Short mmCIF file of C-alpha atoms (C1' of nucleotides) in Angstrom, two decimals:
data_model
loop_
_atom_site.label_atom_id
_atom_site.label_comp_id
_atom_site.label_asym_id
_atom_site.label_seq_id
_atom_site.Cartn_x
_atom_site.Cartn_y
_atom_site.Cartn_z
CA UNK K 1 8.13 -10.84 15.02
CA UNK K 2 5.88 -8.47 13.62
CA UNK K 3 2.56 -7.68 11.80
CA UNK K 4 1.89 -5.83 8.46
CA UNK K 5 -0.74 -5.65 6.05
CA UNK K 6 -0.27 -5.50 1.81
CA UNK K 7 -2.93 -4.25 0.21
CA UNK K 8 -3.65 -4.87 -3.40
CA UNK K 9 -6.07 -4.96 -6.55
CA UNK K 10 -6.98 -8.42 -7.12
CA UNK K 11 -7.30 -7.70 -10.57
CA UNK K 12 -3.57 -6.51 -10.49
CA UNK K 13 -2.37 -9.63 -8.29
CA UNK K 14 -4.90 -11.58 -6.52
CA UNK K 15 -4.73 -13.95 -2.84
CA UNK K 16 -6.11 -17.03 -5.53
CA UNK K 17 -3.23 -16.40 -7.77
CA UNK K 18 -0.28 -15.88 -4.66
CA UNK K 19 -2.21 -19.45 -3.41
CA UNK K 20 -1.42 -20.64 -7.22
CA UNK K 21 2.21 -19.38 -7.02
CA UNK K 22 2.73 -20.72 -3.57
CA UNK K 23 5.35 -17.43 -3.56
CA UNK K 24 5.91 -13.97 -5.36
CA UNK K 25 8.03 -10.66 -5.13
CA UNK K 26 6.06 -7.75 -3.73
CA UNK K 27 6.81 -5.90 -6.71
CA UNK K 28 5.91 -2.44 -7.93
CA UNK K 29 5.82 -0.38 -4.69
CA UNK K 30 6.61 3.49 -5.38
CA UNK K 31 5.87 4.98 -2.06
CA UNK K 32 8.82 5.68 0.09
CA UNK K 33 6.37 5.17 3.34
CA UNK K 34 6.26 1.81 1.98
CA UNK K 35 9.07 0.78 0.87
CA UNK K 36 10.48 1.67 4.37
CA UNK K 37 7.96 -0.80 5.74
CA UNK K 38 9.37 -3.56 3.74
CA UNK K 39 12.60 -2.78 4.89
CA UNK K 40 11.40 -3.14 8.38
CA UNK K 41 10.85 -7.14 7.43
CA UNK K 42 11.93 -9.82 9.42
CA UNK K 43 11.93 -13.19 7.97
CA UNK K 44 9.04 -14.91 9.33
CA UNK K 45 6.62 -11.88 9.93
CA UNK K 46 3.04 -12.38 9.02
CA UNK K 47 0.93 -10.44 6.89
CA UNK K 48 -2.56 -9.97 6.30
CA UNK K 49 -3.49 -9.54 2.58
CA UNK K 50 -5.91 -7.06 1.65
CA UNK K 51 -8.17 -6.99 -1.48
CA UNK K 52 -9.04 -3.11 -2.73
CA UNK K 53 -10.74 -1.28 -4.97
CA UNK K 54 -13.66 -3.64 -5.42
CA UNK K 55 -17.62 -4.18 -3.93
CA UNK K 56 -16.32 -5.23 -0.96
CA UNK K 57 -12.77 -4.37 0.12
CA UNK K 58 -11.74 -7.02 2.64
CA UNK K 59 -8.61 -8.92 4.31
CA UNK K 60 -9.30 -12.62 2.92
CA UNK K 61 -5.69 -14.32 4.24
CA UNK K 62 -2.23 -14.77 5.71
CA UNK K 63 0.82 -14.51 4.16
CA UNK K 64 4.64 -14.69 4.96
CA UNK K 65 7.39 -12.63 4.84
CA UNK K 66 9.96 -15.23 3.35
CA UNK K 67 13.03 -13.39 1.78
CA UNK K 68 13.62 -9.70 3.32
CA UNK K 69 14.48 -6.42 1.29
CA UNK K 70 16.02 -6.62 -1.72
CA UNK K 71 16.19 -4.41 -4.96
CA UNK K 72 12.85 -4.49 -6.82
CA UNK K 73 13.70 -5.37 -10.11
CA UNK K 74 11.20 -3.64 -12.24
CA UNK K 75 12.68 -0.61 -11.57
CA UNK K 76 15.36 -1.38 -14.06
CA UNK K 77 12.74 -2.36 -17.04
CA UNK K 78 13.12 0.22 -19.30
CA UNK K 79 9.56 0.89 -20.61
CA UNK K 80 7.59 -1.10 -17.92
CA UNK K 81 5.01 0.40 -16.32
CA UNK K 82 7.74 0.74 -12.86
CA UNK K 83 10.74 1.87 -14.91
CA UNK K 84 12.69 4.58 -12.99
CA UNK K 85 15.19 6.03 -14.66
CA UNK K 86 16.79 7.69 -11.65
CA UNK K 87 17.73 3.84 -10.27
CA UNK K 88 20.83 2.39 -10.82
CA UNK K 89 21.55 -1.16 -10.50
CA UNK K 90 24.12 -0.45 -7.82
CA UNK K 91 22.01 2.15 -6.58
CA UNK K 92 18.51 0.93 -6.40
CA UNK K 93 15.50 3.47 -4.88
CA UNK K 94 12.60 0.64 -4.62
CA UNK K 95 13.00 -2.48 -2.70
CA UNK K 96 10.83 -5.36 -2.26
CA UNK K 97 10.15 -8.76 -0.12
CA UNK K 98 9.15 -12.11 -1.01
CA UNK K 99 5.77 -13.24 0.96
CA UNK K 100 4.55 -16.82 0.44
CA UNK K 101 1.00 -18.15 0.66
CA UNK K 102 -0.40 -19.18 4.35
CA UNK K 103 -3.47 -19.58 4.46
CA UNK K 104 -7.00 -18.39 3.61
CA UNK K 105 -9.65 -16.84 5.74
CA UNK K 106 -12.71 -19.07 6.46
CA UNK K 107 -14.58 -15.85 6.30
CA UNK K 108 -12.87 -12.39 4.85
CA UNK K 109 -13.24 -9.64 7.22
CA UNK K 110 -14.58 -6.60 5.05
CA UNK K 111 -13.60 -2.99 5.68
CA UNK K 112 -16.92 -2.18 6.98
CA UNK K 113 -16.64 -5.42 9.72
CA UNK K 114 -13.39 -3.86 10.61
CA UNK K 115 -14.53 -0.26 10.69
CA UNK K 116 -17.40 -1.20 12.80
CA UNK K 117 -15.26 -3.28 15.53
CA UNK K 118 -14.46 -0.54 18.33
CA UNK K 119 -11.24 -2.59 19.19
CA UNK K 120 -9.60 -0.89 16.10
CA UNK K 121 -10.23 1.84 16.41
CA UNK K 122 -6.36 3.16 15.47
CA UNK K 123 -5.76 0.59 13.03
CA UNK K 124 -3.54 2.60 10.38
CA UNK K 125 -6.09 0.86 7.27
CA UNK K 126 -8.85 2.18 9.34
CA UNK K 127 -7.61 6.19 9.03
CA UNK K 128 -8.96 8.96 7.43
CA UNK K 129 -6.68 9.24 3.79
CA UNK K 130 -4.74 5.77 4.57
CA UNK K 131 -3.72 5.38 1.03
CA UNK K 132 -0.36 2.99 1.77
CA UNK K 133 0.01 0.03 0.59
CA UNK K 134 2.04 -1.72 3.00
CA UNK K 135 1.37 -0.67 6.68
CA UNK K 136 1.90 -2.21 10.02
CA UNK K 137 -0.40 -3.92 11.67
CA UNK K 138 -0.15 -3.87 15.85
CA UNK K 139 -0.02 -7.39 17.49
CA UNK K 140 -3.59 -6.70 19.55
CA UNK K 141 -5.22 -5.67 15.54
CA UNK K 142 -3.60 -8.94 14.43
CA UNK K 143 -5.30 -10.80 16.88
CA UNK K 144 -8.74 -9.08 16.54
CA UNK K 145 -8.93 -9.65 13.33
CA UNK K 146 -8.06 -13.08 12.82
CA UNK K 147 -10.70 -13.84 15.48
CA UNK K 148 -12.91 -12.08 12.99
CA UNK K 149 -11.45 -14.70 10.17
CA UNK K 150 -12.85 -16.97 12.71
CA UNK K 151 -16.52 -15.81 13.53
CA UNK K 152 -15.61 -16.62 17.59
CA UNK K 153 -15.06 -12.85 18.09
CA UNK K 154 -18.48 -11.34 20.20
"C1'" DG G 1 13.31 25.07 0.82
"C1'" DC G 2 8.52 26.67 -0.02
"C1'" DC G 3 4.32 25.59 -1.96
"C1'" DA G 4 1.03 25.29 -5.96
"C1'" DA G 5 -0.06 22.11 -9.36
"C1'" DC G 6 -0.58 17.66 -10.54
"C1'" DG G 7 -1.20 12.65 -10.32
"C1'" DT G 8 -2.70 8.66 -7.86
"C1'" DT G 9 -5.24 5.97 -4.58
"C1'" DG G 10 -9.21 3.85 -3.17
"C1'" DG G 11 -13.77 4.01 -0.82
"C1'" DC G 12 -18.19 5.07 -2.00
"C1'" DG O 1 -17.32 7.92 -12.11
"C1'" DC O 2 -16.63 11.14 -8.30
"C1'" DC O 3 -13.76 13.27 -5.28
"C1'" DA O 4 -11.08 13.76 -0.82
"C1'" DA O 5 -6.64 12.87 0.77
"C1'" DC O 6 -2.11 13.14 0.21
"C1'" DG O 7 2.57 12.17 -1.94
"C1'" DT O 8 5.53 14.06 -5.44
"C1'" DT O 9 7.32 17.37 -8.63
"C1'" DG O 10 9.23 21.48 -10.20
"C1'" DG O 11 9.35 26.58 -10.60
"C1'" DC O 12 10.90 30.18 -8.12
#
DNA sequence: GCCAACGTTGGC
DNA sequence: GCCAACGTTGGC
């Protein structure tokens, strides 16, 4: 089983309205880096969600990997904002997972507490340029950071 | 197949 | 709102 992180404008799609939905498609990602990600999915991995491009970026909860790859369908809506006309229905290009709502973070851990924790140092959010939207997160940064969730980490 | 131009991301 | 980083596009 293994860790990744989606990051995402709450103002675009928010943790409060995944908690609302329960479940939702992890639509609308047009990066190849990725998209291969998501087709790395195992039913069952665990995902921290990440809020961006606000005061205070932060991971604020868990969430599920609950149906793997599968053709993102907004490629396919001619004149929405993720139309690609070079996708066929047969012959999709963007792909996309299902995650489902786990739980939320008694305290979010902000950028800055992760940028100042010397145990992740590494962390693929944590690099100079990291623009991607869904990266992997290693099993040790997992656990560091949900200890951070926590407040028991020194 | 190189690489300059361009667009987007996202922290600050 | 700025701007660095970097992926993508398209001319050659």
């Amino acid at each position: 089983m293994r860790y990744w992180l989606f990051k995402t404008e709450p103002s675009a799609f928010s943790f409060e309205q995944l908690e609302k939905d329960r479940t939702t498609p992890w639509t609308g990602v047009r990066n190849f880096q990725a998209r291969n990600n998501m087709m790395e999915m195992k039913l069952g991995d665990l995902g921290l969600f990440y809020h961006s491009s606000i005061a205070e970026p932060a991971a604020i909860g868990i969430c599920r990997v609950v149906r793997e790859a599968y053709a993102d369908f907004s490629q396919f809506e001619r004149g929405g904002d993720y139309f690609d006309g070079r996708a066929k229905p047969d012959k999709p290009i963007w792909m996309m997972v299902d995650v489902e709502f786990v739980e939320r973070f008694a305290r979010p851990v902000t950028l800055s507490q992760m940028r100042g924790d010397p145990r992740l140092v590494g962390m693929a959010l944590l690099k100079r340029g990291q623009r991607l939207s869904v990266q992997p997160v290693m099993p040790h940064e997992w656990k560091i950071v949900l200890q951070l969730a926590e407040g028991t980490a020194s």
